Amino acid sequence: MSIWKNLFYGVTLAWATAAQAATFTYQGQLSDNGSPATNNYDFEFLLFDAASAGTQAGSTVSLSAVPVTDGIFQVELDFGNTFDGSDYWLEVHVRPGGDTGGYTQLLPRQYLSFNPNAQYALEAGVASSASTASTASDGPFWKLGGNTGTGSGDFIGTSDNNPLELRVNGLRVGLITAPNTGSHSPNVLFGSKLAYIDPGVVGATISGGGVVGASTCGDGTQLCVNSVFGDYATVSGGTGNYATSPAATVGGGASNTANDDHSTVAGGFANRAFYRSTVSGGFKNTARGGYAAIPGGIDNLAGGEFSFAAGRRAKVRDGDSASTYYSGDFAGDQGTFIWADSTDADLVSTGDNQFLVRASGGIWFGTDSSPSIPSGRFINTSTGGYLSTGGTWTNSSDRNRKTNFQSIDSQAVLEKVISLPILRWNYKEEDDGTLHLGPMAQDFYAAFGLGADDKHIATVDADGVALAAIQALARENQALKTKLAQLQQALQALQANQQQLLSHLQASPVEKESESREAAQ
């Protein structure tokens, strides 16, 4: 059985002068076999003038059946008019309540901080002529109403490597521990008395939060206690949050875990961040890849290095071979961005450096602040161009959006089209088997001067050139049709005359004589 921390929260005045008896409140924690004790215990309290051996001061204070709850107990101690400004140590003996056996001495003795001595100073320790507290002057103690004349060497705290503990209503609310070496900062712990900083950790911070009881959070496997296991890691608040590695941070929320060094979970519930990754909030989000990010949403996975996932059930495959979403590469699908809408289904990446969006209500891009997605459009833009839900890209061609109208010589366009080199080719970035047919942008620009430069061909320009050439061909075709009709008429006349001559040549002599007479008459 051992006491693992004793603190003096304040004292209760029970004297008016230094010669009168003094009663002060002693609050401590008692553990039994390593666990917080809860039962009635008998105590003996003895005052000594040294940390060991020494001479007992005053009489032994014996208290029976003192209730201890969850390791916490509080008693009123009165050693008479013992406190005269000297240093004293308190020795505590304990046994189970009602037991008639011997007491167990708790080691080490506890040094009495300034509180009881401050009582003495408050009354007459620094004012030998004072008979009441109201006439005492300032001295080497801290007053409830504040002090004046403090210097650079004054402080509240400990002068050894014992931690400084703060309590409210008998419960620990703050603990500041000394660094294990001079080159490290101390650990600072506030909030639930069950908040935990792993032994050996330095520079850690728990700012508050947590629950008092040992209940579990999330799926029931994680205690609702804020805990830090890494150097310079931080849990700012919330409950059941863990910062398990150096410089890891959890801002708040519940059941969040910053698993690896320099990882961050800002808040939310049941989120996890691994090596230098970030989850800003939401529910059940996991940023597993290095430098990955999830701003929020639900059930998202940023599994690849430098990846991003947001929305609902957006999944960038990770490098964990045991994962449902294993990419086959230890780095996961690197550099992939996924945004998924509210549809309750997984949207899973298929490779590195992808940009994936699921938007069942459509997508809008624009330069103004008035988005609209009419029915039948999957991607709409402020420029007027859009991709239909059927997969057709439609360019903007509204007359009201155009200016500098000029007529053209379609015949000249046709002649340029005729001389324009048309080749079959493939893009260097594509497989050799993926072939295309068309002109080069340089030749097209040189021939028609259309577009912004000689590296691109806009579909509206290619369509315009084709339509102009078609119009020229149509006019040529019409002229040819007219000429052909005229030739057909002339041919028909010639054929008629030819038929008459042939008929005449083939007539009988009698018919010819008759025809001659008729012609003579």
Short mmCIF file of N, CA and C in Angstrom, two decimals, residues 108-228:
data_model
loop_
_atom_site.label_atom_id
_atom_site.label_comp_id
_atom_site.label_asym_id
_atom_site.label_seq_id
_atom_site.Cartn_x
_atom_site.Cartn_y
_atom_site.Cartn_z
N PRO A 108 7.90 8.27 1.04
CA PRO A 108 8.67 8.96 2.08
C PRO A 108 7.77 9.90 2.88
N ARG A 109 8.35 10.51 3.90
CA ARG A 109 7.62 11.56 4.58
C ARG A 109 7.31 12.70 3.59
N GLN A 110 6.23 13.39 3.83
CA GLN A 110 5.80 14.45 2.92
C GLN A 110 6.18 15.81 3.50
N TYR A 111 6.96 16.54 2.72
CA TYR A 111 7.34 17.88 3.15
C TYR A 111 6.11 18.78 3.16
N LEU A 112 5.90 19.48 4.25
CA LEU A 112 4.78 20.41 4.33
C LEU A 112 5.16 21.69 3.61
N SER A 113 4.42 21.98 2.55
CA SER A 113 4.68 23.21 1.81
C SER A 113 4.30 24.41 2.65
N PHE A 114 4.30 25.58 2.06
CA PHE A 114 4.17 26.81 2.81
C PHE A 114 2.83 26.99 3.50
N ASN A 115 1.83 26.17 3.20
CA ASN A 115 0.49 26.49 3.70
C ASN A 115 0.39 26.60 5.22
N PRO A 116 0.80 25.55 6.01
CA PRO A 116 0.69 25.73 7.45
C PRO A 116 1.60 26.85 7.95
N ASN A 117 2.82 26.94 7.42
CA ASN A 117 3.71 28.01 7.84
C ASN A 117 3.18 29.36 7.43
N ALA A 118 2.48 29.38 6.30
CA ALA A 118 1.89 30.64 5.88
C ALA A 118 0.85 31.10 6.87
N GLN A 119 0.17 30.17 7.49
CA GLN A 119 -0.76 30.54 8.55
C GLN A 119 -0.02 31.28 9.64
N TYR A 120 1.11 30.71 9.99
CA TYR A 120 1.89 31.33 11.06
C TYR A 120 2.34 32.73 10.65
N ALA A 121 2.84 32.83 9.43
CA ALA A 121 3.31 34.13 8.98
C ALA A 121 2.17 35.12 8.89
N LEU A 122 1.02 34.62 8.47
CA LEU A 122 -0.13 35.49 8.34
C LEU A 122 -0.51 36.09 9.68
N GLU A 123 -0.34 35.27 10.72
CA GLU A 123 -0.75 35.75 12.03
C GLU A 123 0.33 36.62 12.69
N ALA A 124 1.55 36.07 12.80
CA ALA A 124 2.53 36.85 13.56
C ALA A 124 3.96 36.55 13.18
N GLY A 125 4.20 35.66 12.20
CA GLY A 125 5.56 35.22 11.92
C GLY A 125 6.46 36.33 11.44
N VAL A 126 5.90 37.29 10.73
CA VAL A 126 6.73 38.39 10.25
C VAL A 126 6.35 39.70 10.91
N ALA A 127 5.48 39.58 11.87
CA ALA A 127 5.12 40.79 12.63
C ALA A 127 5.03 40.41 14.09
N SER A 128 6.16 40.47 14.78
CA SER A 128 6.23 39.95 16.15
C SER A 128 5.30 40.67 17.09
N SER A 129 4.94 41.90 16.75
CA SER A 129 4.06 42.65 17.64
C SER A 129 2.59 42.46 17.30
N ALA A 130 2.31 41.75 16.19
CA ALA A 130 0.91 41.59 15.77
C ALA A 130 0.23 40.58 16.65
N SER A 131 -1.00 40.86 16.98
CA SER A 131 -1.78 39.94 17.79
C SER A 131 -2.90 39.29 17.02
N THR A 132 -3.20 39.81 15.86
CA THR A 132 -4.27 39.24 15.03
C THR A 132 -3.84 39.27 13.58
N ALA A 133 -4.51 38.48 12.77
CA ALA A 133 -4.19 38.41 11.34
C ALA A 133 -4.39 39.74 10.66
N SER A 134 -5.31 40.50 11.09
CA SER A 134 -5.63 41.75 10.41
C SER A 134 -4.51 42.76 10.49
N THR A 135 -3.59 42.56 11.45
CA THR A 135 -2.49 43.52 11.60
C THR A 135 -1.18 43.01 11.05
N ALA A 136 -1.17 41.78 10.44
CA ALA A 136 0.08 41.21 9.91
C ALA A 136 0.49 41.91 8.64
N SER A 137 1.78 41.99 8.41
CA SER A 137 2.30 42.58 7.17
C SER A 137 2.62 41.49 6.17
N ASP A 138 2.98 41.92 4.93
CA ASP A 138 3.37 40.93 3.92
C ASP A 138 4.63 40.22 4.35
N GLY A 139 4.76 38.98 3.95
CA GLY A 139 5.94 38.20 4.28
C GLY A 139 6.18 37.14 3.23
N PRO A 140 7.02 36.12 3.53
CA PRO A 140 7.35 35.08 2.55
C PRO A 140 6.23 34.05 2.42
N PHE A 141 5.08 34.48 2.05
CA PHE A 141 3.95 33.59 1.84
C PHE A 141 3.04 34.21 0.78
N TRP A 142 2.17 33.40 0.21
CA TRP A 142 1.22 33.88 -0.80
C TRP A 142 -0.15 34.03 -0.15
N LYS A 143 -0.72 35.21 -0.29
CA LYS A 143 -2.00 35.50 0.32
C LYS A 143 -3.14 35.28 -0.69
N LEU A 144 -4.28 34.93 -0.17
CA LEU A 144 -5.44 34.73 -1.04
C LEU A 144 -5.83 36.02 -1.75
N GLY A 145 -5.57 37.12 -1.13
CA GLY A 145 -5.93 38.39 -1.75
C GLY A 145 -4.85 38.97 -2.62
N GLY A 146 -3.75 38.26 -2.79
CA GLY A 146 -2.67 38.75 -3.62
C GLY A 146 -1.55 39.36 -2.83
N ASN A 147 -0.37 39.45 -3.45
CA ASN A 147 0.83 39.98 -2.81
C ASN A 147 1.33 41.21 -3.53
N THR A 148 2.04 42.05 -2.78
CA THR A 148 2.74 43.18 -3.37
C THR A 148 4.22 43.04 -3.08
N GLY A 149 5.01 43.71 -3.90
CA GLY A 149 6.45 43.71 -3.67
C GLY A 149 7.14 42.43 -4.04
N THR A 150 6.54 41.61 -4.91
CA THR A 150 7.19 40.37 -5.32
C THR A 150 8.38 40.68 -6.22
N GLY A 151 9.37 39.83 -6.15
CA GLY A 151 10.57 40.03 -6.96
C GLY A 151 10.75 38.93 -7.98
N SER A 152 11.82 39.02 -8.75
CA SER A 152 12.07 38.06 -9.82
C SER A 152 12.34 36.66 -9.27
N GLY A 153 12.73 36.56 -8.05
CA GLY A 153 13.01 35.24 -7.48
C GLY A 153 11.82 34.59 -6.84
N ASP A 154 10.68 35.28 -6.77
CA ASP A 154 9.48 34.71 -6.16
C ASP A 154 8.75 33.82 -7.14
N PHE A 155 8.17 32.75 -6.66
CA PHE A 155 7.44 31.86 -7.53
C PHE A 155 6.48 31.01 -6.72
N ILE A 156 5.51 30.42 -7.42
CA ILE A 156 4.64 29.40 -6.84
C ILE A 156 5.01 28.08 -7.49
N GLY A 157 5.36 27.10 -6.73
CA GLY A 157 5.75 25.83 -7.32
C GLY A 157 6.67 25.06 -6.41
N THR A 158 7.44 24.17 -7.01
CA THR A 158 8.35 23.33 -6.25
C THR A 158 9.79 23.70 -6.56
N SER A 159 10.66 23.44 -5.61
CA SER A 159 12.08 23.71 -5.81
C SER A 159 12.87 22.42 -6.01
N ASP A 160 12.16 21.30 -6.13
CA ASP A 160 12.81 20.03 -6.44
C ASP A 160 12.15 19.44 -7.68
N ASN A 161 12.40 18.17 -7.96
CA ASN A 161 11.84 17.56 -9.18
C ASN A 161 10.49 16.90 -8.96
N ASN A 162 9.86 17.19 -7.83
CA ASN A 162 8.51 16.70 -7.61
C ASN A 162 7.52 17.51 -8.44
N PRO A 163 6.48 16.89 -8.95
CA PRO A 163 5.51 17.61 -9.78
C PRO A 163 4.67 18.57 -8.96
N LEU A 164 4.12 19.56 -9.64
CA LEU A 164 3.20 20.51 -9.04
C LEU A 164 1.79 20.11 -9.43
N GLU A 165 0.95 19.87 -8.44
CA GLU A 165 -0.40 19.38 -8.70
C GLU A 165 -1.42 20.38 -8.19
N LEU A 166 -2.47 20.58 -8.98
CA LEU A 166 -3.57 21.47 -8.61
C LEU A 166 -4.84 20.65 -8.46
N ARG A 167 -5.64 21.02 -7.48
CA ARG A 167 -6.88 20.28 -7.25
C ARG A 167 -8.05 21.24 -7.06
N VAL A 168 -9.22 20.74 -7.39
CA VAL A 168 -10.47 21.43 -7.13
C VAL A 168 -11.43 20.43 -6.53
N ASN A 169 -12.01 20.77 -5.40
CA ASN A 169 -12.95 19.87 -4.71
C ASN A 169 -12.32 18.52 -4.42
N GLY A 170 -11.04 18.54 -4.14
CA GLY A 170 -10.34 17.31 -3.79
C GLY A 170 -9.88 16.49 -4.96
N LEU A 171 -10.19 16.90 -6.18
CA LEU A 171 -9.81 16.12 -7.36
C LEU A 171 -8.72 16.84 -8.15
N ARG A 172 -7.80 16.07 -8.66
CA ARG A 172 -6.73 16.66 -9.45
C ARG A 172 -7.28 17.24 -10.74
N VAL A 173 -6.94 18.49 -11.02
CA VAL A 173 -7.32 19.12 -12.28
C VAL A 173 -6.10 19.56 -13.07
N GLY A 174 -4.93 19.57 -12.44
CA GLY A 174 -3.73 19.99 -13.15
C GLY A 174 -2.50 19.37 -12.56
N LEU A 175 -1.54 19.05 -13.42
CA LEU A 175 -0.30 18.45 -12.98
C LEU A 175 0.82 18.92 -13.90
N ILE A 176 1.84 19.51 -13.32
CA ILE A 176 3.00 19.95 -14.09
C ILE A 176 4.21 19.20 -13.56
N THR A 177 4.84 18.42 -14.43
CA THR A 177 5.96 17.60 -14.00
C THR A 177 7.27 18.18 -14.50
N ALA A 178 8.32 17.95 -13.72
CA ALA A 178 9.63 18.46 -14.10
C ALA A 178 10.18 17.66 -15.27
N PRO A 179 10.93 18.31 -16.17
CA PRO A 179 11.57 17.57 -17.27
C PRO A 179 12.62 16.63 -16.73
N ASN A 180 12.86 15.53 -17.47
CA ASN A 180 13.85 14.57 -16.98
C ASN A 180 15.28 15.04 -17.19
N THR A 181 15.48 16.02 -18.06
CA THR A 181 16.80 16.64 -18.20
C THR A 181 16.58 18.14 -18.39
N GLY A 182 17.66 18.89 -18.27
CA GLY A 182 17.54 20.33 -18.39
C GLY A 182 17.25 20.81 -19.80
N SER A 183 17.42 19.96 -20.80
CA SER A 183 17.22 20.39 -22.18
C SER A 183 15.80 20.18 -22.67
N HIS A 184 14.92 19.63 -21.85
CA HIS A 184 13.55 19.37 -22.27
C HIS A 184 12.58 20.21 -21.47
N SER A 185 11.43 20.49 -22.07
CA SER A 185 10.39 21.24 -21.38
C SER A 185 9.55 20.29 -20.53
N PRO A 186 8.82 20.83 -19.55
CA PRO A 186 8.03 19.97 -18.66
C PRO A 186 6.78 19.45 -19.35
N ASN A 187 6.16 18.47 -18.75
CA ASN A 187 4.85 18.00 -19.17
C ASN A 187 3.79 18.80 -18.44
N VAL A 188 2.74 19.18 -19.17
CA VAL A 188 1.64 19.95 -18.58
C VAL A 188 0.35 19.18 -18.80
N LEU A 189 -0.34 18.89 -17.72
CA LEU A 189 -1.52 18.05 -17.81
C LEU A 189 -2.67 18.70 -17.03
N PHE A 190 -3.80 18.92 -17.73
CA PHE A 190 -4.99 19.43 -17.09
C PHE A 190 -6.19 18.60 -17.53
N GLY A 191 -7.27 18.72 -16.78
CA GLY A 191 -8.49 18.00 -17.13
C GLY A 191 -8.77 16.86 -16.18
N SER A 192 -9.34 15.79 -16.71
CA SER A 192 -9.72 14.64 -15.90
C SER A 192 -8.53 14.10 -15.10
N LYS A 193 -8.82 13.62 -13.90
CA LYS A 193 -7.75 13.04 -13.08
C LYS A 193 -7.18 11.78 -13.70
N LEU A 194 -7.91 11.19 -14.68
CA LEU A 194 -7.42 9.99 -15.34
C LEU A 194 -6.58 10.30 -16.58
N ALA A 195 -6.50 11.59 -16.95
CA ALA A 195 -5.66 11.96 -18.09
C ALA A 195 -4.25 11.43 -17.88
N TYR A 196 -3.60 11.02 -18.97
CA TYR A 196 -2.38 10.23 -18.82
C TYR A 196 -1.30 10.70 -19.79
N ILE A 197 -0.11 10.90 -19.24
CA ILE A 197 1.09 11.13 -20.05
C ILE A 197 2.06 10.01 -19.72
N ASP A 198 2.52 9.31 -20.74
CA ASP A 198 3.34 8.13 -20.56
C ASP A 198 4.66 8.47 -19.86
N PRO A 199 5.11 7.65 -18.93
CA PRO A 199 6.39 7.90 -18.25
C PRO A 199 7.53 8.01 -19.25
N GLY A 200 8.42 8.94 -18.99
CA GLY A 200 9.56 9.15 -19.87
C GLY A 200 9.31 10.15 -20.97
N VAL A 201 8.05 10.50 -21.21
CA VAL A 201 7.71 11.48 -22.24
C VAL A 201 8.04 12.87 -21.72
N VAL A 202 8.53 13.74 -22.61
CA VAL A 202 8.85 15.11 -22.22
C VAL A 202 8.13 16.09 -23.13
N GLY A 203 7.87 17.27 -22.59
CA GLY A 203 7.28 18.35 -23.38
C GLY A 203 5.86 18.10 -23.83
N ALA A 204 5.16 17.17 -23.21
CA ALA A 204 3.81 16.82 -23.62
C ALA A 204 2.79 17.74 -22.96
N THR A 205 1.63 17.86 -23.61
CA THR A 205 0.58 18.73 -23.08
C THR A 205 -0.79 18.08 -23.23
N ILE A 206 -1.55 18.06 -22.16
CA ILE A 206 -2.98 17.78 -22.20
C ILE A 206 -3.65 18.98 -21.56
N SER A 207 -4.39 19.74 -22.36
CA SER A 207 -4.93 21.01 -21.90
C SER A 207 -6.22 20.87 -21.11
N GLY A 208 -6.93 19.77 -21.27
CA GLY A 208 -8.17 19.58 -20.54
C GLY A 208 -8.99 18.46 -21.13
N GLY A 209 -10.24 18.38 -20.68
CA GLY A 209 -11.15 17.39 -21.20
C GLY A 209 -11.02 16.04 -20.53
N GLY A 210 -11.64 15.03 -21.12
CA GLY A 210 -11.66 13.70 -20.55
C GLY A 210 -12.79 13.53 -19.56
N VAL A 211 -13.08 12.30 -19.21
CA VAL A 211 -14.12 12.02 -18.23
C VAL A 211 -13.47 11.56 -16.93
N VAL A 212 -14.24 11.61 -15.86
CA VAL A 212 -13.71 11.23 -14.56
C VAL A 212 -13.72 9.72 -14.40
N GLY A 213 -14.79 9.06 -14.84
CA GLY A 213 -14.87 7.61 -14.74
C GLY A 213 -14.08 6.91 -15.81
N ALA A 214 -14.06 5.59 -15.72
CA ALA A 214 -13.28 4.79 -16.68
C ALA A 214 -14.16 4.24 -17.78
N SER A 215 -15.09 5.06 -18.30
CA SER A 215 -15.95 4.61 -19.38
C SER A 215 -15.18 4.56 -20.69
N THR A 216 -15.76 3.90 -21.68
CA THR A 216 -15.11 3.75 -22.97
C THR A 216 -15.83 4.60 -24.01
N CYS A 217 -15.09 4.95 -25.04
CA CYS A 217 -15.62 5.77 -26.12
C CYS A 217 -15.59 5.00 -27.43
N GLY A 218 -16.27 5.57 -28.43
CA GLY A 218 -16.21 5.00 -29.77
C GLY A 218 -16.73 3.58 -29.83
N ASP A 219 -15.89 2.66 -30.30
CA ASP A 219 -16.30 1.27 -30.46
C ASP A 219 -16.15 0.48 -29.17
N GLY A 220 -15.83 1.15 -28.09
CA GLY A 220 -15.73 0.48 -26.81
C GLY A 220 -14.34 -0.02 -26.46
N THR A 221 -13.39 0.17 -27.35
CA THR A 221 -12.03 -0.32 -27.11
C THR A 221 -11.10 0.76 -26.58
N GLN A 222 -11.56 2.00 -26.56
CA GLN A 222 -10.71 3.11 -26.18
C GLN A 222 -11.34 3.85 -25.01
N LEU A 223 -10.59 4.00 -23.91
CA LEU A 223 -11.08 4.71 -22.74
C LEU A 223 -11.33 6.18 -23.08
N CYS A 224 -12.35 6.74 -22.43
CA CYS A 224 -12.65 8.16 -22.62
C CYS A 224 -11.69 9.02 -21.81
N VAL A 225 -10.42 8.78 -21.99
CA VAL A 225 -9.36 9.49 -21.26
C VAL A 225 -8.41 10.06 -22.29
N ASN A 226 -8.05 11.31 -22.14
CA ASN A 226 -7.06 11.90 -23.02
C ASN A 226 -5.68 11.43 -22.61
N SER A 227 -4.90 10.99 -23.59
CA SER A 227 -3.60 10.39 -23.29
C SER A 227 -2.55 10.82 -24.30
N VAL A 228 -1.32 10.97 -23.82
CA VAL A 228 -0.19 11.33 -24.68
C VAL A 228 0.92 10.32 -24.45
#
